[in-house]
Every structure is written in C-alpha cells, then in structure tokens.
Amino acid sequence: MGNQLSFSQTEHRREEMAQSQGYRLDPRGKADWIMIIIITCVYSINVVAVLFMLWNRKYPPLKCKSPVLMACMMVAGILWFVGDIQANGHVPLEHTPLRNCKAFGVWVRILLGVCTLSTLIAMRSYGLFRVFCKNQPFRGRGLYVPYAAYCLCMLVYGIVSQVVSPSLTIHYLLHVDICYYETGFKASMFAIIWVTWLIVGILSWRIRHIKSSFNEAREMLIACTAVFVVLIFTTVMHYAVPLFPLNVRLRVLTTSFDHLATNVFWWSIMAVPIVSCLVRRDAYLEEWMDKLRQDGLQRMYDVQSPNATNNKGSSVYNRNSLFTADYARLHTEIPVPKPMNSGYPYFDPVYGAGAYPMAHTDAVLYPTAYIEEVPHHAAPQPKKKHRGNLW
C-alpha cells in the first residue's frame, strides 16, 4: 500500500496533472498523517508542560527561566507547525481556507511562527546579556525598543508581502495543490531568519560565563547547534529542490527537523527545572539555593545557613526580603526607587518593577543590575541616619 491510506479522486487527479506537467509527485498519505499525529501529540504534551510551568511560575528555579517568554515561544512553535502543514504540502489545500497562501504561508508560518519564536529567543538572550554583562535591568527602553523595532519591521514586511503580486511572493499552484515561494521572496525570508539567529548565537556566546545559577551555556550550545544544523538543511532544501513538497520523504523530513529543533531548544532549557519541580521540588530548590551561595548571590535573597531547613527539608529563605534601601543604595550606581508602604523595592528581570514584596507575599526576588556584587570579606556598611526623606 506504500504511502497510500486511501486516495480520493482529488489526489488521483492531482497526480495525473503533475505527471502531465513533467513533475514526479508522491500523493499525500500514511507518512504525512503519521508525522502530523506524532508532532501534534508532542505539542499537546508541551502545552501541558507550559500550563504546569505557568502554574508554578513563582517557584524560584522556574521563574528565573522567564516562564512568560518561554510560554510565548511554545505558542509561536505551534503556529509554525500549523504553517508548515500547509506550506510543506502535507494536507489538501483545494476548497479549504489553507489555499490562502499568504495568510498561512507568510503570516502564520513566517511572521507569527518562525520570526516570533526567533525574536523571543533573541530578546531573552539579550535580556540576560543586559543583566549580567551590561549591569542593566531586564526591562526598560533599552530592552523593549529593539524588540519593538524588530516587530515593526516584521509588520511592514508582512503588509508589503500582502499587497505585492503573488507572482513575486507566494502563490497557489493549482495543478499540484501546493503553495510555492518565489526565489527572491525566499531569499528575504531566510535573510531575516539567519540574521536573527546569528544575533542569538553571538549573545549566547557573550553570556557563556555568567553566574552558574543562571548559566545556560551548555543548554544554549546544544540548542543553537540543533537550530543551525536544521537552518542549513532547510535553506539548502528550499534552493536545491524548490518543489520538495511533492516528495514525501523530503517534506516529512523538513517538517520533522523544524520541530525537532524547536523542541530541542525549548526542552534543553526547561526540562530540568520542570521535571525537578514535579518530582523533587524541595531537594532541587535546596540545590539551586546552594548554587546561589557558591556564586555569592545569596545577598540577593534572605538565605540562611545551609543547615537551616524547614519541615519539608528545603532551605529556609524569606521570600519577602531584600537589602534595605539604605544598604542597596550604598552599592548601586543607579538609584533604587523609594519603597512604598514600608516595603522594599522589588525588581524582577522577567516582570519588571512595580510590584513590592510587602504587597505580594509570594514574590521571589532575583538578581538585578542595580545590586553590585559585594566581596565576601566586605562587611556591610552601617546604616546612616537620615532626617525627613528616606533619601
């Protein structure tokens, strides 16, 4: 039976028309549906993992991974998969909404899928670079302006693609029932994706020596290697075999590689904290806190002696404490905002400023660019008495 499950008259007609045009066509069938079912199951598991991650987003080892950004990356990966199903010819397009090549092939697959995923990864890497290398916070115009500029460029790119003639961008080939990307348009798409991932690679290299508690050098090496291998393969495939969607092996291989790379990237970062949160929550938190102590970052937390544990066996740490405003001010180059309602200033590299521990008892504080590391032998300077205003 080969790749055939059951061929409709449409598939038979499609095969005959392709042969009349001189094309060799493998009808859609078993291999396509098996691949779609497997990847759909994988993303279904991923959605459960994302929901678990967001539900436990205040668990310190998870929160330091930027759970909101990681969830958005997964959504972008799913949209990319939907676009791949259409663009790589896995399902019939005739008489369905998928025949709209620009909507699914450009907006869903390229802009909302590939480009959004790539720019979120770049944004996360750049945020870590700002915090640990540039001594700047994971928020503010310096972080969001480049991201907003990229999104604006992508919006302009999509609008221009929409108004330009399909013969110059992407159009529907009736006789083989697929969407076809023109060579020049493909060049512009790959240029954007390659530039974005080169930026990710450079930033990942620059942050490879950050504190071990937040270091993802090994994970990013695995992820970037997988992504660049797949990106090279996909680029070569699109130019060496422009009509690869007609070949069942090539189209299944291309789509599978795309989403293998996506899942390798996501899980290489999130697998350890998610699984540990699920099966050994307190023990992993203790190990994570030990890394903070070894890195000298325990000053960012109210972490007590390693021997001090609660009744669950995990380290005793106070979720509501950070430096006092006076002590923090002694070790900063940028003024710390005034506390509100007797609470201490709260900085979060994921969610930004504006929340205060006194008002949010579950808030967990993370290293910020505002607090410079203090040598272990240096004793805190005594508080100075001030009259009137705290500053």
mmCIF file of C-alpha atoms in Angstrom:
data_model
loop_
_atom_site.group_PDB
_atom_site.id
_atom_site.type_symbol
_atom_site.label_atom_id
_atom_site.label_comp_id
_atom_site.label_asym_id
_atom_site.label_seq_id
_atom_site.Cartn_x
_atom_site.Cartn_y
_atom_site.Cartn_z
ATOM 1 C CA MET A 1 0.000 0.000 0.000
ATOM 2 C CA GLY A 2 3.067 2.228 0.369
ATOM 3 C CA ASN A 3 2.286 5.782 1.413
ATOM 4 C CA GLN A 4 -1.352 5.347 0.443
ATOM 5 C CA LEU A 5 -4.082 5.166 3.064
ATOM 6 C CA SER A 6 -6.979 5.942 0.764
ATOM 7 C CA PHE A 7 -6.696 8.194 -2.249
ATOM 8 C CA SER A 8 -9.593 10.416 -3.090
ATOM 9 C CA GLN A 9 -10.395 11.362 -6.651
ATOM 10 C CA THR A 10 -8.727 14.718 -5.924
ATOM 11 C CA GLU A 11 -5.392 13.042 -5.146
ATOM 12 C CA HIS A 12 -5.626 10.884 -8.266
ATOM 13 C CA ARG A 13 -6.378 13.932 -10.381
ATOM 14 C CA ARG A 14 -3.537 15.836 -8.730
ATOM 15 C CA GLU A 15 -1.090 13.029 -9.528
ATOM 16 C CA GLU A 16 -2.211 12.882 -13.146
ATOM 17 C CA MET A 17 -1.949 16.659 -13.603
ATOM 18 C CA ALA A 18 1.548 16.680 -12.103
ATOM 19 C CA GLN A 19 2.669 13.956 -14.475
ATOM 20 C CA SER A 20 1.242 15.888 -17.433
ATOM 21 C CA GLN A 21 3.386 18.879 -16.365
ATOM 22 C CA GLY A 22 6.507 16.751 -16.048
ATOM 23 C CA TYR A 23 6.569 16.578 -12.247
ATOM 24 C CA ARG A 24 7.046 13.481 -10.119
ATOM 25 C CA LEU A 25 4.549 13.648 -7.266
ATOM 26 C CA ASP A 26 4.125 11.467 -4.175
ATOM 27 C CA PRO A 27 0.470 11.566 -3.138
ATOM 28 C CA ARG A 28 -0.370 12.574 0.395
ATOM 29 C CA GLY A 29 -0.988 9.619 2.624
ATOM 30 C CA LYS A 30 0.189 7.494 5.510
ATOM 31 C CA ALA A 31 3.583 9.092 6.143
ATOM 32 C CA ASP A 32 2.086 12.601 6.243
ATOM 33 C CA TRP A 33 -0.657 11.665 8.680
ATOM 34 C CA ILE A 34 1.679 9.721 10.962
ATOM 35 C CA MET A 35 4.018 12.715 11.136
ATOM 36 C CA ILE A 36 1.138 15.126 11.842
ATOM 37 C CA ILE A 37 -0.221 12.892 14.615
ATOM 38 C CA ILE A 38 3.194 12.438 16.273
ATOM 39 C CA ILE A 39 4.089 16.143 16.247
ATOM 40 C CA THR A 40 0.578 17.047 17.423
ATOM 41 C CA CYS A 41 0.988 14.659 20.369
ATOM 42 C CA VAL A 42 4.377 16.197 21.170
ATOM 43 C CA TYR A 43 2.928 19.713 21.189
ATOM 44 C CA SER A 44 -0.010 18.505 23.297
ATOM 45 C CA ILE A 45 2.483 17.319 25.918
ATOM 46 C CA ASN A 46 4.270 20.646 25.568
ATOM 47 C CA VAL A 47 1.050 22.550 26.263
ATOM 48 C CA VAL A 48 0.574 20.550 29.475
ATOM 49 C CA ALA A 49 4.169 21.341 30.449
ATOM 50 C CA VAL A 50 3.631 25.049 29.736
ATOM 51 C CA LEU A 51 0.487 25.122 31.878
ATOM 52 C CA PHE A 52 2.373 23.378 34.695
ATOM 53 C CA MET A 53 5.225 25.876 34.316
ATOM 54 C CA LEU A 54 2.889 28.869 34.472
ATOM 55 C CA TRP A 55 1.008 27.419 37.449
ATOM 56 C CA ASN A 56 4.358 27.089 39.297
ATOM 57 C CA ARG A 57 5.896 30.238 37.852
ATOM 58 C CA LYS A 58 6.804 31.558 41.327
ATOM 59 C CA TYR A 59 8.974 28.528 42.055
ATOM 60 C CA PRO A 60 12.449 30.168 42.004
ATOM 61 C CA PRO A 61 14.268 27.799 39.584
ATOM 62 C CA LEU A 62 11.352 28.117 37.138
ATOM 63 C CA LYS A 63 10.859 31.831 37.499
ATOM 64 C CA CYS A 64 14.482 32.603 36.644
ATOM 65 C CA LYS A 65 13.891 30.926 33.241
ATOM 66 C CA SER A 66 11.465 33.691 32.176
ATOM 67 C CA PRO A 67 8.338 31.485 32.105
ATOM 68 C CA VAL A 68 6.151 34.002 30.280
ATOM 69 C CA LEU A 69 8.641 34.308 27.419
ATOM 70 C CA MET A 70 9.074 30.528 27.285
ATOM 71 C CA ALA A 71 5.296 30.080 27.071
ATOM 72 C CA CYS A 72 5.115 32.583 24.205
ATOM 73 C CA MET A 73 7.872 30.668 22.421
ATOM 74 C CA MET A 74 5.810 27.493 22.609
ATOM 75 C CA VAL A 75 2.766 29.277 21.152
ATOM 76 C CA ALA A 76 4.960 30.539 18.286
ATOM 77 C CA GLY A 77 6.242 26.993 17.718
ATOM 78 C CA ILE A 78 2.683 25.679 17.426
ATOM 79 C CA LEU A 79 1.796 28.391 14.902
ATOM 80 C CA TRP A 80 4.922 27.489 12.949
ATOM 81 C CA PHE A 81 3.739 23.864 12.849
ATOM 82 C CA VAL A 82 0.310 24.909 11.532
ATOM 83 C CA GLY A 83 2.042 26.915 8.798
ATOM 84 C CA ASP A 84 4.359 24.017 7.953
ATOM 85 C CA ILE A 85 1.420 21.659 7.451
ATOM 86 C CA GLN A 86 0.145 23.993 4.738
ATOM 87 C CA ALA A 87 3.404 25.228 3.205
ATOM 88 C CA ASN A 88 5.084 21.815 3.016
ATOM 89 C CA GLY A 89 2.079 20.180 1.347
ATOM 90 C CA HIS A 90 1.031 17.660 3.978
ATOM 91 C CA VAL A 91 -2.723 18.169 3.555
ATOM 92 C CA PRO A 92 -5.038 19.048 0.648
ATOM 93 C CA LEU A 93 -5.417 22.810 0.137
ATOM 94 C CA GLU A 94 -8.076 22.892 -2.570
ATOM 95 C CA HIS A 95 -11.513 24.051 -1.368
ATOM 96 C CA THR A 96 -10.168 24.835 2.131
ATOM 97 C CA PRO A 97 -9.037 28.053 3.900
ATOM 98 C CA LEU A 98 -5.462 26.720 3.661
ATOM 99 C CA ARG A 99 -5.478 27.691 -0.012
ATOM 100 C CA ASN A 100 -4.854 31.279 1.159
ATOM 101 C CA CYS A 101 -1.097 31.035 0.766
ATOM 102 C CA LYS A 102 -0.236 34.466 2.164
ATOM 103 C CA ALA A 103 -2.356 34.092 5.297
ATOM 104 C CA PHE A 104 -0.867 30.756 6.333
ATOM 105 C CA GLY A 105 2.432 30.708 4.442
ATOM 106 C CA VAL A 106 3.540 34.238 5.374
ATOM 107 C CA TRP A 107 1.600 35.499 8.397
ATOM 108 C CA VAL A 108 1.078 32.284 10.382
ATOM 109 C CA ARG A 109 4.184 30.342 9.395
ATOM 110 C CA ILE A 110 6.851 33.010 8.882
ATOM 111 C CA LEU A 111 5.837 36.070 10.907
ATOM 112 C CA LEU A 112 3.849 34.655 13.849
ATOM 113 C CA GLY A 113 5.768 31.381 13.857
ATOM 114 C CA VAL A 114 9.425 31.440 12.836
ATOM 115 C CA CYS A 115 10.138 35.166 13.296
ATOM 116 C CA THR A 116 8.237 35.490 16.580
ATOM 117 C CA LEU A 117 9.956 32.430 18.029
ATOM 118 C CA SER A 118 13.366 33.654 16.886
ATOM 119 C CA THR A 119 12.935 37.192 18.189
ATOM 120 C CA LEU A 120 11.648 35.978 21.602
ATOM 121 C CA ILE A 121 14.749 33.812 21.932
ATOM 122 C CA ALA A 122 16.913 36.773 20.920
ATOM 123 C CA MET A 123 15.081 39.024 23.398
ATOM 124 C CA ARG A 124 15.630 36.556 26.241
ATOM 125 C CA SER A 125 19.343 36.211 25.443
ATOM 126 C CA TYR A 126 19.711 39.979 25.146
ATOM 127 C CA GLY A 127 17.950 40.441 28.488
ATOM 128 C CA LEU A 128 20.425 38.102 30.209
ATOM 129 C CA PHE A 129 23.261 39.937 28.461
ATOM 130 C CA ARG A 130 21.969 43.270 29.797
ATOM 131 C CA VAL A 131 21.620 41.993 33.358
ATOM 132 C CA PHE A 132 24.886 40.078 33.722
ATOM 133 C CA CYS A 133 27.213 41.785 31.233
ATOM 134 C CA LYS A 134 25.972 45.368 30.924
ATOM 135 C CA ASN A 135 24.778 45.813 34.520
ATOM 136 C CA GLN A 136 21.361 46.929 33.288
ATOM 137 C CA PRO A 137 17.861 45.698 34.208
ATOM 138 C CA PHE A 138 15.763 43.144 32.323
ATOM 139 C CA ARG A 139 13.273 45.846 31.372
ATOM 140 C CA GLY A 140 13.135 49.401 30.106
ATOM 141 C CA ARG A 141 13.542 51.043 26.749
ATOM 142 C CA GLY A 142 16.966 49.524 26.184
ATOM 143 C CA LEU A 143 15.360 46.067 26.097
ATOM 144 C CA TYR A 144 11.974 46.775 24.538
ATOM 145 C CA VAL A 145 12.885 49.324 21.859
ATOM 146 C CA PRO A 146 14.997 46.863 19.788
ATOM 147 C CA TYR A 147 12.230 44.260 20.130
ATOM 148 C CA ALA A 148 9.543 46.774 19.129
ATOM 149 C CA ALA A 149 11.656 47.893 16.150
ATOM 150 C CA TYR A 150 12.023 44.280 15.005
ATOM 151 C CA CYS A 151 8.274 43.691 15.338
ATOM 152 C CA LEU A 152 7.573 46.879 13.381
ATOM 153 C CA CYS A 153 9.893 45.724 10.599
ATOM 154 C CA MET A 154 8.111 42.368 10.505
ATOM 155 C CA LEU A 155 4.731 44.104 10.330
ATOM 156 C CA VAL A 156 5.914 46.234 7.410
ATOM 157 C CA TYR A 157 7.350 43.113 5.759
ATOM 158 C CA GLY A 158 4.004 41.327 6.110
ATOM 159 C CA ILE A 159 1.999 44.267 4.759
ATOM 160 C CA VAL A 160 4.308 44.655 1.768
ATOM 161 C CA SER A 161 4.104 40.907 1.109
ATOM 162 C CA GLN A 162 0.334 41.132 1.265
ATOM 163 C CA VAL A 163 -0.011 43.938 -1.290
ATOM 164 C CA VAL A 164 2.678 42.767 -3.710
ATOM 165 C CA SER A 165 1.580 40.464 -6.513
ATOM 166 C CA PRO A 166 1.521 36.755 -5.570
ATOM 167 C CA SER A 167 3.681 36.045 -8.609
ATOM 168 C CA LEU A 168 6.517 37.827 -6.771
ATOM 169 C CA THR A 169 5.952 36.368 -3.311
ATOM 170 C CA ILE A 170 3.943 33.182 -2.771
ATOM 171 C CA HIS A 171 1.154 31.766 -4.913
ATOM 172 C CA TYR A 172 -1.025 28.708 -5.291
ATOM 173 C CA LEU A 173 -0.174 26.066 -7.914
ATOM 174 C CA LEU A 174 -3.488 24.523 -8.884
ATOM 175 C CA HIS A 175 -2.160 21.526 -10.787
ATOM 176 C CA VAL A 176 -0.137 20.215 -7.812
ATOM 177 C CA ASP A 177 -2.228 21.790 -4.990
ATOM 178 C CA ILE A 178 0.636 23.460 -3.073
ATOM 179 C CA CYS A 179 1.823 26.966 -2.246
ATOM 180 C CA TYR A 180 5.055 27.983 -3.952
ATOM 181 C CA TYR A 181 7.531 30.589 -2.654
ATOM 182 C CA GLU A 182 9.281 32.628 -5.335
ATOM 183 C CA THR A 183 13.083 32.656 -5.197
ATOM 184 C CA GLY A 184 13.523 36.339 -4.330
ATOM 185 C CA PHE A 185 10.903 36.200 -1.610
ATOM 186 C CA LYS A 186 12.524 33.111 -0.111
ATOM 187 C CA ALA A 187 15.845 34.963 -0.048
ATOM 188 C CA SER A 188 14.344 37.790 2.002
ATOM 189 C CA MET A 189 12.767 35.324 4.453
ATOM 190 C CA PHE A 190 15.954 33.372 5.003
ATOM 191 C CA ALA A 191 17.978 36.584 5.360
ATOM 192 C CA ILE A 192 15.739 37.704 8.251
ATOM 193 C CA ILE A 193 15.872 34.320 9.964
ATOM 194 C CA TRP A 194 19.639 33.937 9.548
ATOM 195 C CA VAL A 195 20.370 37.437 10.883
ATOM 196 C CA THR A 196 18.130 36.830 13.905
ATOM 197 C CA TRP A 197 19.805 33.535 14.752
ATOM 198 C CA LEU A 198 23.296 34.925 14.261
ATOM 199 C CA ILE A 199 22.376 37.554 16.864
ATOM 200 C CA VAL A 200 21.153 34.782 19.190
ATOM 201 C CA GLY A 201 24.402 32.882 18.657
ATOM 202 C CA ILE A 202 26.568 35.934 19.388
ATOM 203 C CA LEU A 203 24.606 36.820 22.536
ATOM 204 C CA SER A 204 24.723 33.224 23.745
ATOM 205 C CA TRP A 205 28.486 33.262 23.334
ATOM 206 C CA ARG A 206 28.772 36.560 25.221
ATOM 207 C CA ILE A 207 26.806 35.271 28.239
ATOM 208 C CA ARG A 208 28.536 31.906 28.468
ATOM 209 C CA HIS A 209 30.458 32.934 31.628
ATOM 210 C CA ILE A 210 27.629 34.394 33.708
ATOM 211 C CA LYS A 211 26.959 33.123 37.223
ATOM 212 C CA SER A 212 26.416 29.370 37.276
ATOM 213 C CA SER A 213 22.987 29.690 38.885
ATOM 214 C CA PHE A 214 21.768 31.341 35.694
ATOM 215 C CA ASN A 215 24.286 29.970 33.230
ATOM 216 C CA GLU A 216 22.773 28.142 30.251
ATOM 217 C CA ALA A 217 25.945 27.810 28.172
ATOM 218 C CA ARG A 218 25.637 24.047 27.742
ATOM 219 C CA GLU A 219 21.912 24.175 27.000
ATOM 220 C CA MET A 220 22.326 27.022 24.515
ATOM 221 C CA LEU A 221 25.224 25.213 22.809
ATOM 222 C CA ILE A 222 23.007 22.166 22.248
ATOM 223 C CA ALA A 223 20.033 24.283 21.180
ATOM 224 C CA CYS A 224 21.930 26.597 18.835
ATOM 225 C CA THR A 225 23.770 23.671 17.246
ATOM 226 C CA ALA A 226 20.464 21.924 16.526
ATOM 227 C CA VAL A 227 18.886 25.105 15.172
ATOM 228 C CA PHE A 228 21.803 25.981 12.886
ATOM 229 C CA VAL A 229 22.015 22.428 11.515
ATOM 230 C CA VAL A 230 18.302 22.481 10.700
ATOM 231 C CA LEU A 231 18.517 26.014 9.316
ATOM 232 C CA ILE A 232 21.333 24.996 6.954
ATOM 233 C CA PHE A 233 19.396 21.911 5.890
ATOM 234 C CA THR A 234 16.182 23.884 5.272
ATOM 235 C CA THR A 235 17.958 26.624 3.332
ATOM 236 C CA VAL A 236 19.713 24.127 1.077
ATOM 237 C CA MET A 237 16.479 22.167 0.622
ATOM 238 C CA HIS A 238 14.464 25.201 -0.474
ATOM 239 C CA TYR A 239 17.023 26.171 -3.123
ATOM 240 C CA ALA A 240 18.272 22.756 -4.269
ATOM 241 C CA VAL A 241 14.786 21.211 -4.524
ATOM 242 C CA PRO A 242 12.236 24.073 -4.791
ATOM 243 C CA LEU A 243 9.351 21.624 -5.245
ATOM 244 C CA PHE A 244 10.342 19.389 -2.327
ATOM 245 C CA PRO A 245 6.697 19.320 -1.036
ATOM 246 C CA LEU A 246 5.993 16.928 -3.916
ATOM 247 C CA ASN A 247 8.425 14.377 -2.449
ATOM 248 C CA VAL A 248 7.009 12.617 0.617
ATOM 249 C CA ARG A 249 10.405 11.872 2.172
ATOM 250 C CA LEU A 250 11.700 15.412 1.809
ATOM 251 C CA ARG A 251 8.564 17.159 3.064
ATOM 252 C CA VAL A 252 8.229 14.860 6.088
ATOM 253 C CA LEU A 253 11.938 15.217 6.860
ATOM 254 C CA THR A 254 11.846 19.021 6.548
ATOM 255 C CA THR A 255 8.846 19.498 8.833
ATOM 256 C CA SER A 256 10.131 16.952 11.360
ATOM 257 C CA PHE A 257 13.543 18.635 11.542
ATOM 258 C CA ASP A 258 11.964 22.079 12.016
ATOM 259 C CA HIS A 259 10.038 20.987 15.072
ATOM 260 C CA LEU A 260 12.730 18.722 16.394
ATOM 261 C CA ALA A 261 14.953 21.817 16.601
ATOM 262 C CA THR A 262 12.168 23.834 18.244
ATOM 263 C CA ASN A 263 11.588 21.185 20.909
ATOM 264 C CA VAL A 264 15.295 20.575 21.490
ATOM 265 C CA PHE A 265 15.753 24.281 22.143
ATOM 266 C CA TRP A 266 12.773 24.604 24.487
ATOM 267 C CA TRP A 267 13.309 21.437 26.458
ATOM 268 C CA SER A 268 17.077 21.861 26.765
ATOM 269 C CA ILE A 269 16.317 24.967 28.839
ATOM 270 C CA MET A 270 13.134 23.897 30.637
ATOM 271 C CA ALA A 271 13.418 20.110 31.121
ATOM 272 C CA VAL A 272 15.483 20.111 34.322
ATOM 273 C CA PRO A 273 13.517 22.761 36.284
ATOM 274 C CA ILE A 274 10.100 21.454 35.163
ATOM 275 C CA VAL A 275 10.827 17.783 35.907
ATOM 276 C CA SER A 276 12.576 18.687 39.162
ATOM 277 C CA CYS A 277 9.665 20.863 40.240
ATOM 278 C CA LEU A 278 7.368 17.914 39.587
ATOM 279 C CA VAL A 279 9.290 15.032 41.196
ATOM 280 C CA ARG A 280 11.801 16.576 43.650
ATOM 281 C CA ARG A 281 10.631 20.098 44.283
ATOM 282 C CA ASP A 282 12.251 20.778 47.681
ATOM 283 C CA ALA A 283 15.504 18.912 47.021
ATOM 284 C CA TYR A 284 16.051 20.735 43.733
ATOM 285 C CA LEU A 285 15.288 24.085 45.372
ATOM 286 C CA GLU A 286 17.930 23.303 48.001
ATOM 287 C CA GLU A 287 20.480 22.515 45.270
ATOM 288 C CA TRP A 288 19.557 25.695 43.419
ATOM 289 C CA MET A 289 19.968 27.764 46.588
ATOM 290 C CA ASP A 290 23.355 26.145 47.186
ATOM 291 C CA LYS A 291 24.447 27.402 43.771
ATOM 292 C CA LEU A 292 23.345 30.886 44.776
ATOM 293 C CA ARG A 293 25.546 30.679 47.860
ATOM 294 C CA GLN A 294 28.506 29.380 45.861
ATOM 295 C CA ASP A 295 28.104 32.215 43.376
ATOM 296 C CA GLY A 296 27.918 34.822 46.111
ATOM 297 C CA LEU A 297 24.379 35.733 45.081
ATOM 298 C CA GLN A 298 22.827 34.808 48.417
ATOM 299 C CA ARG A 299 22.937 38.515 49.273
ATOM 300 C CA MET A 300 20.100 38.958 46.792
ATOM 301 C CA TYR A 301 17.990 36.667 48.983
ATOM 302 C CA ASP A 302 17.456 36.186 52.662
ATOM 303 C CA VAL A 303 19.079 32.739 52.543
ATOM 304 C CA GLN A 304 20.001 31.343 55.942
ATOM 305 C CA SER A 305 22.659 28.824 56.793
ATOM 306 C CA PRO A 306 22.800 25.729 54.582
ATOM 307 C CA ASN A 307 21.992 23.688 57.688
ATOM 308 C CA ALA A 308 18.818 25.614 58.388
ATOM 309 C CA THR A 309 15.917 23.780 56.838
ATOM 310 C CA ASN A 310 12.180 23.858 57.171
ATOM 311 C CA ASN A 311 9.962 20.918 57.972
ATOM 312 C CA LYS A 312 9.948 19.870 54.290
ATOM 313 C CA GLY A 313 13.723 19.616 54.082
ATOM 314 C CA SER A 314 14.245 22.657 51.886
ATOM 315 C CA SER A 315 16.365 25.700 52.629
ATOM 316 C CA VAL A 316 14.848 28.369 54.796
ATOM 317 C CA TYR A 317 14.657 31.601 52.858
ATOM 318 C CA ASN A 318 12.462 34.615 53.250
ATOM 319 C CA ARG A 319 10.506 35.405 50.096
ATOM 320 C CA ASN A 320 9.797 38.940 51.293
ATOM 321 C CA SER A 321 13.231 40.331 51.995
ATOM 322 C CA LEU A 322 15.965 42.029 50.057
ATOM 323 C CA PHE A 323 18.508 44.643 51.046
ATOM 324 C CA THR A 324 17.206 47.588 52.918
ATOM 325 C CA ALA A 325 17.010 50.699 50.776
ATOM 326 C CA ASP A 326 19.998 52.273 52.551
ATOM 327 C CA TYR A 327 22.234 49.220 52.120
ATOM 328 C CA ALA A 328 21.259 48.810 48.480
ATOM 329 C CA ARG A 329 21.927 52.475 47.812
ATOM 330 C CA LEU A 330 25.495 52.086 49.087
ATOM 331 C CA HIS A 331 26.238 49.515 46.363
ATOM 332 C CA THR A 332 24.498 50.917 43.336
ATOM 333 C CA GLU A 333 25.290 53.263 40.536
ATOM 334 C CA ILE A 334 21.605 53.730 39.702
ATOM 335 C CA PRO A 335 19.327 54.962 42.499
ATOM 336 C CA VAL A 336 16.913 52.415 43.909
ATOM 337 C CA PRO A 337 13.310 53.673 43.809
ATOM 338 C CA LYS A 338 11.722 54.639 47.083
ATOM 339 C CA PRO A 339 9.844 51.922 48.932
ATOM 340 C CA MET A 340 6.076 52.150 49.167
ATOM 341 C CA ASN A 341 4.075 51.327 52.272
ATOM 342 C CA SER A 342 7.243 50.279 54.130
ATOM 343 C CA GLY A 343 8.007 47.586 51.549
ATOM 344 C CA TYR A 344 11.356 47.111 49.880
ATOM 345 C CA PRO A 345 11.900 47.814 46.187
ATOM 346 C CA TYR A 346 11.168 44.811 44.012
ATOM 347 C CA PHE A 347 12.978 44.161 40.754
ATOM 348 C CA ASP A 348 12.225 41.196 38.550
ATOM 349 C CA PRO A 349 14.137 40.534 35.321
ATOM 350 C CA VAL A 350 11.011 38.916 33.856
ATOM 351 C CA TYR A 351 8.122 41.070 35.031
ATOM 352 C CA GLY A 352 9.959 44.338 35.712
ATOM 353 C CA ALA A 353 9.441 46.766 38.533
ATOM 354 C CA GLY A 354 6.255 47.911 40.150
ATOM 355 C CA ALA A 355 5.495 45.027 42.499
ATOM 356 C CA TYR A 356 6.517 45.166 46.162
ATOM 357 C CA PRO A 357 7.155 42.202 48.435
ATOM 358 C CA MET A 358 5.049 43.644 51.254
ATOM 359 C CA ALA A 359 2.070 43.675 48.919
ATOM 360 C CA HIS A 360 2.886 40.383 47.182
ATOM 361 C CA THR A 361 3.914 37.847 49.775
ATOM 362 C CA ASP A 362 4.711 35.179 47.189
ATOM 363 C CA ALA A 363 7.137 37.332 45.196
ATOM 364 C CA VAL A 364 10.584 35.841 44.769
ATOM 365 C CA LEU A 365 13.427 38.261 44.172
ATOM 366 C CA TYR A 366 16.110 37.734 41.592
ATOM 367 C CA PRO A 367 19.491 39.283 40.831
ATOM 368 C CA THR A 368 19.239 42.682 39.255
ATOM 369 C CA ALA A 369 21.623 45.072 37.623
ATOM 370 C CA TYR A 370 21.008 47.522 40.439
ATOM 371 C CA ILE A 371 22.848 45.467 43.052
ATOM 372 C CA GLU A 372 26.578 45.156 42.522
ATOM 373 C CA GLU A 373 28.214 42.047 43.877
ATOM 374 C CA VAL A 374 29.982 42.651 47.189
ATOM 375 C CA PRO A 375 33.149 40.669 48.109
ATOM 376 C CA HIS A 376 32.538 38.025 50.765
ATOM 377 C CA HIS A 377 35.047 39.632 53.133
ATOM 378 C CA ALA A 378 33.475 43.067 52.923
ATOM 379 C CA ALA A 379 31.143 43.760 55.837
ATOM 380 C CA PRO A 380 28.005 45.799 55.160
ATOM 381 C CA GLN A 381 28.447 49.444 55.941
ATOM 382 C CA PRO A 382 26.363 50.732 58.853
ATOM 383 C CA LYS A 383 23.136 52.491 58.066
ATOM 384 C CA LYS A 384 23.210 56.241 58.097
ATOM 385 C CA LYS A 385 20.562 58.167 59.894
ATOM 386 C CA HIS A 386 18.504 60.491 57.730
ATOM 387 C CA ARG A 387 16.050 63.110 58.663
ATOM 388 C CA GLY A 388 12.830 63.571 56.812
ATOM 389 C CA ASN A 389 13.023 61.982 53.389
ATOM 390 C CA LEU A 390 14.499 58.476 53.228
ATOM 391 C CA TRP A 391 16.966 59.661 50.572
#
